[in-house]
Amino acid sequence: MQHAINGEGGPIYAIARQPLIVDELLAEAELTTGLSDWGPDDFREPLDVFIAAIEAEANLHPAGRLRLRGEVMHALENRLRHYRYLADNPTVLNERIVAPIIVTGSPRAGTSMMHELIALLPNMRAPVTWEYWWPTPFTNHRGGRDPRIELANADVRLLAELSVAMDGIHTYGGLQLREDPSAMLPTFRADPLWTYSRVPSYDRWIQANGLRPGYEYHRQVLQILQHQAQDNRTWVIKAPSHLGYLELMLELYPDARIVVCHRDPMAMISSVSSLIATLRWSSAEGVDFKEVARESMDQFGRNLDAVLDMRKRGVLTDDRCIDVTFDRFTGDQAGAVKAIAERFGIPFPAATEQALADHLAAKPRGRHGGHAHSVDALGMDIAAERARFADYMTYFHVRPEEAGD
């Protein structure tokens, strides 16, 4: 593996070292797919900004550059396939996404397990990795196991191969439930782009211009998947970053129901900074851990401020939004989900209760070795940060933790 990271792989790594040129990437995607309809051109500027940031700021090693190039090409090809599918199937946009459940909240606050458990409730479905990795069907597939599953699994498992600590932090696989921003990648307005690589100029551009085209594209992806499945199950979708965009999501899904997971920001920040640093170490020559922590605190601090503001303004009301603290959830995960089901009027039969118990028994915390992290390594003024979030913690009844819990 170290030979690959060092670029000792022959001609393919010579390609990895070449600069990324947007027009060449676009031409290659068109040649590979045989398609040329890109849809709205609102992806071009963020693509240009992102590629420029990768070249100037990301400091990727050859294996990281090769992986990044592959991800960009895959996103571009998916975009072309997306608009071809819509052209061939115009009724897709008539699909109604009815009363989805949106799971969001602080990173490392239990949102992934919450997502998995709510998806086990009757008549629910959640997007899995392979669906977001390649939403449109293979034209030559005729029954049997969908080939997109294994292709997606091989792709996402590469990340764990490049970083041996990854499975102890977050599980990746083709059949795992997937966060929504991965479906937004073809718009080049999606948080994995600034999470996986150091691209501060791109991050600033996103803060100034927003993610609306990404969320609109994501809704179309759900419509495409729903059209293929031909069922009326309720979507359960998830991303911590939705916190900063809940008003936009309520515009797109007016009858949405929202579950917000809350955790002490100082415990969250040491955990999420460790995750992001691990992600970047898999692709970059080096990572400044304190810089990652500062970026993360600024980003998620804005999101926590946003959800507090929406609650105070009455945008998020108790009839459509449920707040769950980390200690409440970890104390009784099945009980927390049962309370959510009752609030939203979702049946909770004995079979569902057993399904939740079985799922939790199969996924004990720390089964992949755990995740060590410490706030002491962040170089932050902990007292000042606690004062910054005092209103948030008081309003949502968030218990202070020892960082690293």
Short mmCIF file of C-alpha atoms in Angstrom, two decimals, residues 258-400:
data_model
loop_
_atom_site.label_atom_id
_atom_site.label_comp_id
_atom_site.label_asym_id
_atom_site.label_seq_id
_atom_site.Cartn_x
_atom_site.Cartn_y
_atom_site.Cartn_z
CA ILE A 258 -37.36 15.91 11.46
CA VAL A 259 -35.28 14.16 14.12
CA VAL A 260 -32.39 16.22 15.53
CA CYS A 261 -29.68 14.48 17.56
CA HIS A 262 -27.82 16.69 20.04
CA ARG A 263 -24.47 16.26 21.76
CA ASP A 264 -22.03 18.35 23.78
CA PRO A 265 -20.11 20.31 21.09
CA MET A 266 -16.80 19.80 22.88
CA ALA A 267 -17.21 16.01 22.88
CA MET A 268 -18.45 16.13 19.30
CA ILE A 269 -15.59 18.26 18.01
CA SER A 270 -12.79 15.96 19.18
CA SER A 271 -14.56 12.97 17.62
CA VAL A 272 -15.48 14.61 14.31
CA SER A 273 -12.03 16.20 13.96
CA SER A 274 -10.47 12.77 14.39
CA LEU A 275 -12.81 11.39 11.71
CA ILE A 276 -12.05 14.17 9.22
CA ALA A 277 -8.32 13.99 9.88
CA THR A 278 -8.41 10.22 9.27
CA LEU A 279 -10.30 10.76 6.01
CA ARG A 280 -7.74 13.33 4.85
CA TRP A 281 -4.74 11.26 5.95
CA SER A 282 -5.89 8.56 3.54
CA SER A 283 -5.26 10.94 0.62
CA ALA A 284 -2.93 13.74 1.70
CA GLU A 285 0.78 14.11 2.38
CA GLY A 286 0.00 15.59 5.79
CA VAL A 287 -2.86 16.89 7.94
CA ASP A 288 -2.91 19.79 10.40
CA PHE A 289 -5.14 18.38 13.15
CA LYS A 290 -5.68 21.74 14.84
CA GLU A 291 -6.68 23.34 11.55
CA VAL A 292 -9.19 20.53 10.99
CA ALA A 293 -10.64 21.11 14.45
CA ARG A 294 -10.98 24.83 13.84
CA GLU A 295 -12.66 24.30 10.47
CA SER A 296 -15.01 21.74 11.99
CA MET A 297 -15.96 23.90 14.96
CA ASP A 298 -16.68 26.85 12.68
CA GLN A 299 -18.77 24.73 10.29
CA PHE A 300 -20.79 22.81 12.82
CA GLY A 301 -20.98 25.79 15.15
CA ARG A 302 -22.85 27.65 12.40
CA ASN A 303 -25.16 24.66 12.02
CA LEU A 304 -25.91 24.48 15.75
CA ASP A 305 -26.58 28.22 15.77
CA ALA A 306 -28.94 27.71 12.82
CA VAL A 307 -31.02 24.97 14.44
CA LEU A 308 -31.28 26.97 17.67
CA ASP A 309 -32.43 30.00 15.70
CA MET A 310 -35.04 27.95 13.78
CA ARG A 311 -36.41 26.55 17.02
CA LYS A 312 -36.66 29.99 18.61
CA ARG A 313 -38.34 31.47 15.51
CA GLY A 314 -40.89 28.67 15.38
CA VAL A 315 -39.69 27.28 12.05
CA LEU A 316 -39.16 23.91 13.74
CA THR A 317 -42.23 23.07 15.85
CA ASP A 318 -42.83 20.16 18.19
CA ASP A 319 -45.41 18.58 15.89
CA ARG A 320 -42.83 18.05 13.15
CA CYS A 321 -39.46 18.08 14.94
CA ILE A 322 -38.15 15.88 17.75
CA ASP A 323 -34.93 16.65 19.65
CA VAL A 324 -32.97 13.70 21.08
CA THR A 325 -29.94 14.20 23.30
CA PHE A 326 -26.97 11.84 23.09
CA ASP A 327 -27.31 10.59 26.65
CA ARG A 328 -31.03 9.89 26.19
CA PHE A 329 -30.42 8.03 22.95
CA THR A 330 -27.47 5.93 24.12
CA GLY A 331 -29.34 5.15 27.35
CA ASP A 332 -32.28 3.53 25.51
CA GLN A 333 -31.93 3.53 21.73
CA ALA A 334 -34.98 1.38 21.03
CA GLY A 335 -37.04 3.39 23.49
CA ALA A 336 -36.04 6.65 21.81
CA VAL A 337 -37.11 5.30 18.41
CA LYS A 338 -40.41 4.03 19.85
CA ALA A 339 -41.11 7.53 21.19
CA ILE A 340 -40.37 9.00 17.75
CA ALA A 341 -42.75 6.50 16.14
CA GLU A 342 -45.49 7.41 18.60
CA ARG A 343 -44.99 11.14 18.03
CA PHE A 344 -45.19 10.76 14.25
CA GLY A 345 -48.04 8.26 14.29
CA ILE A 346 -45.98 5.36 12.94
CA PRO A 347 -47.01 1.82 13.96
CA PHE A 348 -44.66 0.04 16.36
CA PRO A 349 -45.71 -3.63 16.44
CA ALA A 350 -43.95 -6.35 18.40
CA ALA A 351 -42.13 -7.50 15.25
CA THR A 352 -40.58 -4.04 14.88
CA GLU A 353 -39.51 -3.99 18.52
CA GLN A 354 -37.78 -7.34 17.97
CA ALA A 355 -36.16 -6.12 14.74
CA LEU A 356 -34.67 -3.15 16.63
CA ALA A 357 -33.40 -5.40 19.42
CA ASP A 358 -31.80 -7.78 16.92
CA HIS A 359 -30.16 -4.91 15.04
CA LEU A 360 -28.70 -3.41 18.20
CA ALA A 361 -27.44 -6.81 19.41
CA ALA A 362 -25.61 -7.30 16.11
CA LYS A 363 -23.93 -3.90 16.29
CA PRO A 364 -22.48 -3.38 19.79
CA ARG A 365 -20.63 -0.14 20.28
CA GLY A 366 -16.89 -0.49 19.69
CA ARG A 367 -17.15 -3.77 17.76
CA HIS A 368 -14.50 -2.51 15.29
CA GLY A 369 -12.06 -1.48 18.00
CA GLY A 370 -13.48 1.86 19.09
CA HIS A 371 -12.39 5.39 18.38
CA ALA A 372 -9.92 7.18 20.65
CA HIS A 373 -9.94 10.98 20.56
CA SER A 374 -9.22 13.84 22.93
CA VAL A 375 -10.18 17.50 23.06
CA ASP A 376 -6.77 18.27 24.57
CA ALA A 377 -5.12 17.81 21.16
CA LEU A 378 -7.25 20.48 19.47
CA GLY A 379 -5.47 23.59 20.72
CA MET A 380 -8.77 25.28 21.61
CA ASP A 381 -9.79 27.56 24.46
CA ILE A 382 -12.26 25.10 25.96
CA ALA A 383 -13.77 27.60 28.39
CA ALA A 384 -14.43 30.09 25.58
CA GLU A 385 -16.00 27.41 23.38
CA ARG A 386 -18.21 26.22 26.21
CA ALA A 387 -19.37 29.78 26.74
CA ARG A 388 -20.09 30.09 23.02
CA PHE A 389 -22.45 27.10 23.11
CA ALA A 390 -24.00 27.68 26.54
CA ASP A 391 -27.31 28.88 25.10
CA TYR A 392 -27.51 25.90 22.75
CA MET A 393 -26.80 23.40 25.51
CA THR A 394 -29.28 24.99 27.90
CA TYR A 395 -32.07 25.23 25.33
CA PHE A 396 -31.78 21.59 24.21
CA HIS A 397 -30.86 20.16 27.66
CA VAL A 398 -27.53 18.81 26.44
CA ARG A 399 -25.39 17.22 29.14
CA PRO A 400 -21.72 18.23 29.29
#
